[in-house]
CSV table of C-alpha atoms in Angstrom, one decimal:
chain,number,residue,atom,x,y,z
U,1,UNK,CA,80.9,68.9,106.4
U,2,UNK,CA,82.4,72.3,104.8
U,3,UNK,CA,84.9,73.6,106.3
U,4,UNK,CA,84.4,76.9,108.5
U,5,UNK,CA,86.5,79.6,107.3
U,6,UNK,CA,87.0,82.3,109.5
U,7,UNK,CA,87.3,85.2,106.9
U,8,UNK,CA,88.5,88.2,109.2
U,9,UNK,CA,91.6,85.8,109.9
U,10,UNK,CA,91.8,84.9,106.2
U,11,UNK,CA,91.6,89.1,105.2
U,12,UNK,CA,94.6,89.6,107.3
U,13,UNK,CA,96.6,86.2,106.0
U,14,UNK,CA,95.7,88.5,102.4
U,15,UNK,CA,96.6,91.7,103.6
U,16,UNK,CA,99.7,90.7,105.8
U,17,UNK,CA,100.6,88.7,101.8
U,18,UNK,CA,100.2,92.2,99.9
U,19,UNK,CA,102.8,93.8,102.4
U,20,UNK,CA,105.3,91.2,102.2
U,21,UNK,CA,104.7,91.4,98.1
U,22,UNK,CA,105.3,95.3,98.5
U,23,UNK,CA,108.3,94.7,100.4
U,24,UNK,CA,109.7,92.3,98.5
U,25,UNK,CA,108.8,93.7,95.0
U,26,UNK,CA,107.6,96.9,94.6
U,27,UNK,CA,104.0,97.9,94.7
U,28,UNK,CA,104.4,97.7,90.5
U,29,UNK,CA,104.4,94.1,91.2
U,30,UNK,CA,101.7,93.8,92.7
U,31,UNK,CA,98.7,91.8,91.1
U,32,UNK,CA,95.6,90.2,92.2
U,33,UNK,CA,97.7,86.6,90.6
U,34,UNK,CA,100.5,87.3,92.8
U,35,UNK,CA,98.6,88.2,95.7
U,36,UNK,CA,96.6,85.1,95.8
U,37,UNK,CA,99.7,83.2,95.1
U,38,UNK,CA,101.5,84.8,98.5
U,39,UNK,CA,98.5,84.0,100.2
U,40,UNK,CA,98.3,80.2,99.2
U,41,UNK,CA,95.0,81.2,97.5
U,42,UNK,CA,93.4,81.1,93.9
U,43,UNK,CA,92.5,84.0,92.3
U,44,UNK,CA,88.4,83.2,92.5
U,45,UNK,CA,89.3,82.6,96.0
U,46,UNK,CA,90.9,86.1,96.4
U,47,UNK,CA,88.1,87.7,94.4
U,48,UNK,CA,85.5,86.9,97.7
U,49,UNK,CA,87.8,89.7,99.8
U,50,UNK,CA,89.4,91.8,97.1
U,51,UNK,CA,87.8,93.4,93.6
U,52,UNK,CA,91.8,94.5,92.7
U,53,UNK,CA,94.9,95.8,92.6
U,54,UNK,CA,93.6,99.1,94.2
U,55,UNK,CA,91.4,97.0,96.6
U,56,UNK,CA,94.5,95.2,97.8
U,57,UNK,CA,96.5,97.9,98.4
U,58,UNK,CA,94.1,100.4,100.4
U,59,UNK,CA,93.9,97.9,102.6
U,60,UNK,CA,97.7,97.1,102.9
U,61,UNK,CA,97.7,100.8,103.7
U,62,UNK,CA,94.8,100.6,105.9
U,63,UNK,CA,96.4,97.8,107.9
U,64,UNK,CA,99.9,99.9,108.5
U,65,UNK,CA,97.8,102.9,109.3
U,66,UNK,CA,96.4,100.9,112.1
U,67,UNK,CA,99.6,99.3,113.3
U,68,UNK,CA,101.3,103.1,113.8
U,69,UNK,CA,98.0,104.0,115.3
U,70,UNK,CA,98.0,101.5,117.4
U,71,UNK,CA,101.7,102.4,118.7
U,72,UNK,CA,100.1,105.9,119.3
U,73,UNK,CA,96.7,104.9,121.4
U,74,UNK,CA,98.9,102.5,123.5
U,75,UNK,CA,101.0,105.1,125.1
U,76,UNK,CA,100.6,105.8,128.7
U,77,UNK,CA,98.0,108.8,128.5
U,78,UNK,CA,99.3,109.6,131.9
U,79,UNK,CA,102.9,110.4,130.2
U,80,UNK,CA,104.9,113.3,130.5
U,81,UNK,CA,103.8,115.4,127.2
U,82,UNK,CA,107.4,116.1,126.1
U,83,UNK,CA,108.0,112.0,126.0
U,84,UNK,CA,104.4,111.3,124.5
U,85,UNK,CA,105.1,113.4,121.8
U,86,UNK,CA,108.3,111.8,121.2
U,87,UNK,CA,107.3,108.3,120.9
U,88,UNK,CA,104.2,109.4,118.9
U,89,UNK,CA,106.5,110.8,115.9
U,90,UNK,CA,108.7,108.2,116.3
U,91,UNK,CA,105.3,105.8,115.6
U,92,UNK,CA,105.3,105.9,111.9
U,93,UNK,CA,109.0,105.7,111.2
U,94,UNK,CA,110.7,103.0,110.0
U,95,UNK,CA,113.1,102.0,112.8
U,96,UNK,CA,113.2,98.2,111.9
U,97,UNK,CA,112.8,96.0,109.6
U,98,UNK,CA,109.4,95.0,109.9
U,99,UNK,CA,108.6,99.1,110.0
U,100,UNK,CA,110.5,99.7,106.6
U,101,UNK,CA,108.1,97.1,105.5
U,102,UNK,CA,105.2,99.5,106.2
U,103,UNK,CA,106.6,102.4,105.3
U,104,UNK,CA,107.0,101.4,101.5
U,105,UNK,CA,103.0,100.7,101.9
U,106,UNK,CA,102.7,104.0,103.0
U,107,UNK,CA,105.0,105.4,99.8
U,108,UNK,CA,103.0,103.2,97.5
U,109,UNK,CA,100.0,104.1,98.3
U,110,UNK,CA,101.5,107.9,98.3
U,111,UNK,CA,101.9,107.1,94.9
U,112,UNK,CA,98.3,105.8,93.8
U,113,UNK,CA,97.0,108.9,95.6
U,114,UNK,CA,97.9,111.3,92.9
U,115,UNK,CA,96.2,109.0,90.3
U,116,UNK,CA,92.6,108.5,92.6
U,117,UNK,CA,90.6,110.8,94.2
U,118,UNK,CA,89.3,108.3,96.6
U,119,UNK,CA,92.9,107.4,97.3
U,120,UNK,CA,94.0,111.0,97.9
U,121,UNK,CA,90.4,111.3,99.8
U,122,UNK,CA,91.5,108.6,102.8
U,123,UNK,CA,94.8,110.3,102.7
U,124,UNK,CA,93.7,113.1,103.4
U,125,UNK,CA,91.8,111.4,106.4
U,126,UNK,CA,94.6,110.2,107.4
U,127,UNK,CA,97.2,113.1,107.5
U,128,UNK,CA,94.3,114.6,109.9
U,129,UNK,CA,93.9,112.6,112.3
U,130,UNK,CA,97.5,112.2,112.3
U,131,UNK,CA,97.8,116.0,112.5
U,132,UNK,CA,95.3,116.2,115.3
U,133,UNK,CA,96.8,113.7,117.3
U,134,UNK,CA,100.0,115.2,117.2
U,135,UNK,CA,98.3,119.0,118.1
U,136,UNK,CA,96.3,117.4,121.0
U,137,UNK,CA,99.7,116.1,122.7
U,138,UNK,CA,101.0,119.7,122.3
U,139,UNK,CA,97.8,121.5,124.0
U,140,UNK,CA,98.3,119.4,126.8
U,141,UNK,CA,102.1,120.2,127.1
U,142,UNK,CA,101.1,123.8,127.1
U,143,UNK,CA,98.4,123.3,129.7
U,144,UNK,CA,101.3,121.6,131.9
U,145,UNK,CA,103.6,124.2,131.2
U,146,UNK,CA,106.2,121.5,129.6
U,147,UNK,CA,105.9,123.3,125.8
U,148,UNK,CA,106.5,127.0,125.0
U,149,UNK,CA,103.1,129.2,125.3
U,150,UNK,CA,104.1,130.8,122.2
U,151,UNK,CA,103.5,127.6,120.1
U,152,UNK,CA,100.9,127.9,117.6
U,153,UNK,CA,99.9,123.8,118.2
U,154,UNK,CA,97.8,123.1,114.5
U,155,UNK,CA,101.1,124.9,112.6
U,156,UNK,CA,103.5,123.2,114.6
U,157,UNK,CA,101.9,119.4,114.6
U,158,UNK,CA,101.7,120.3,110.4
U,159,UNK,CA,105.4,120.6,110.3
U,160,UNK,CA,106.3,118.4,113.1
U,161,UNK,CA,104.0,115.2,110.8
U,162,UNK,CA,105.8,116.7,107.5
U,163,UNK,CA,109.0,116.5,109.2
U,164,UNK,CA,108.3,112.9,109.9
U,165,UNK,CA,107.2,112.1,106.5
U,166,UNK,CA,110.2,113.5,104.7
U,167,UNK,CA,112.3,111.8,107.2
U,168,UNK,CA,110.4,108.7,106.9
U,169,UNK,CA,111.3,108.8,102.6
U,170,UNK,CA,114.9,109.2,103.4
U,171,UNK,CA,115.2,106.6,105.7
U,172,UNK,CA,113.5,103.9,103.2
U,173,UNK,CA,116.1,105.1,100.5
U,174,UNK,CA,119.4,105.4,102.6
U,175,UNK,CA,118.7,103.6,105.8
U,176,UNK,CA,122.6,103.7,106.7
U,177,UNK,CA,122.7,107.1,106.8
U,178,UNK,CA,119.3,107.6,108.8
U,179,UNK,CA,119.3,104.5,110.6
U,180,UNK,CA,117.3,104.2,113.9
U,181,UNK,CA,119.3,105.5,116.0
U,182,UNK,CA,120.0,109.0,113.9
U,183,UNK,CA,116.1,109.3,113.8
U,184,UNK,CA,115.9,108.6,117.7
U,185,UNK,CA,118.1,112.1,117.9
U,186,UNK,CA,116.1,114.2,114.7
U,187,UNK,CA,113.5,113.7,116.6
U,188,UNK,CA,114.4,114.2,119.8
U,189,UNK,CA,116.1,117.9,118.8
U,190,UNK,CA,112.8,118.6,117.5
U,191,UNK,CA,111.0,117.9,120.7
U,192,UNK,CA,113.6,119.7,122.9
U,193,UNK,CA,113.2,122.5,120.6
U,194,UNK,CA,109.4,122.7,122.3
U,195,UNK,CA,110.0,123.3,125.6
U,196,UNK,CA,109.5,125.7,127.8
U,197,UNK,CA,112.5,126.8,130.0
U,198,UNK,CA,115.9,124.8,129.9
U,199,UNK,CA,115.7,121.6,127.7
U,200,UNK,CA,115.6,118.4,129.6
């Protein structure tokens, strides 16, 4: 009797491969041969879940999109605004090991969006949602009176999410200098700098 594979299990054993292969190597070194190797896979084997190179790592970047969302969704929605917002910037940033894994996904697949429109085009996706998120948790902290009324919320959450990014690329290249801790208090300042009356 064949063997029942259970194939959304065996995508993820892929994907979870590529981002180890990332981490390890560089996303120039990533092939579909290498791939299926860090996946204890052949190549035809690989082929059923994964066209390519550009296959594999959309999804890599697809899963560490969904593990920061994740981190976002599962915050208490009943939280005070000023510490929601806080821990939802802090989402995305590489604060550990594991997270500085994901974030060079995130860099690499930076990378193949200025070569691919479709690239760029889930990107773009992405930075929105991310944007609107971020602008959602600010309305609300107006409404409650815990941000500054004078806060444009769209032009803030576009320089609060760029501010992450850039901080994000440092930390991946000098994480001694901008280790977790230092990004704990960047981000902090920046949320404190939101407030409405004296800063908690």
């Amino acid at each position: 009797m064949p063997r029942v594979v259970d194939h959304r299990a065996r995508r993820a054993e892929i994907v979870n491969a590529v981002i180890e292969l990332i981490a390890t190597e560089g996303a120039e070194a990533l092939t579909v041969r290498k791939a299926a190797a860090a996946a204890g896979l052949s190549t035809g084997a690989l082929a059923h879940y994964f066209a390519d190179k550009d296959a594999l790592l959309a999804a890599a970047f697809a899963e560490v999109v969904a593990r920061s969302g994740f981190r976002i969704r599962t915050l208490p929605g009943d939280a005070d605004p000023a510490d929601l917002l806080y821990q939802a910037l802090l989402a995305p940033l590489p604060l550990n090991d594991a997270r500085r894994t994901e974030s060079r996904v995130w860099l690499a697949f930076l990378d193949r969006a200025l070569v691919r429109e479709d690239a760029t085009e889930l990107l773009r996706e992405v930075y929105a949602e991310w944007r609107r998120q971020v602008s959602g948790i600010i309305v609300r902290g107006q409404r409650e009176g815990r941000f500054r009324a004078d806060i444009d919320p769209e032009a803030t959450a576009h320089t609060l999410t760029a501010l992450v990014d850039g901080l994000t690329v440092h930390a991946v290249f000098d994480p001694a200098r901008l280790d977790a801790d230092v990004l704990r208090r960047l981000i902090d300042a920046q949320v404190r700098s939101l407030l409405a009356g004296p800063a908690r």
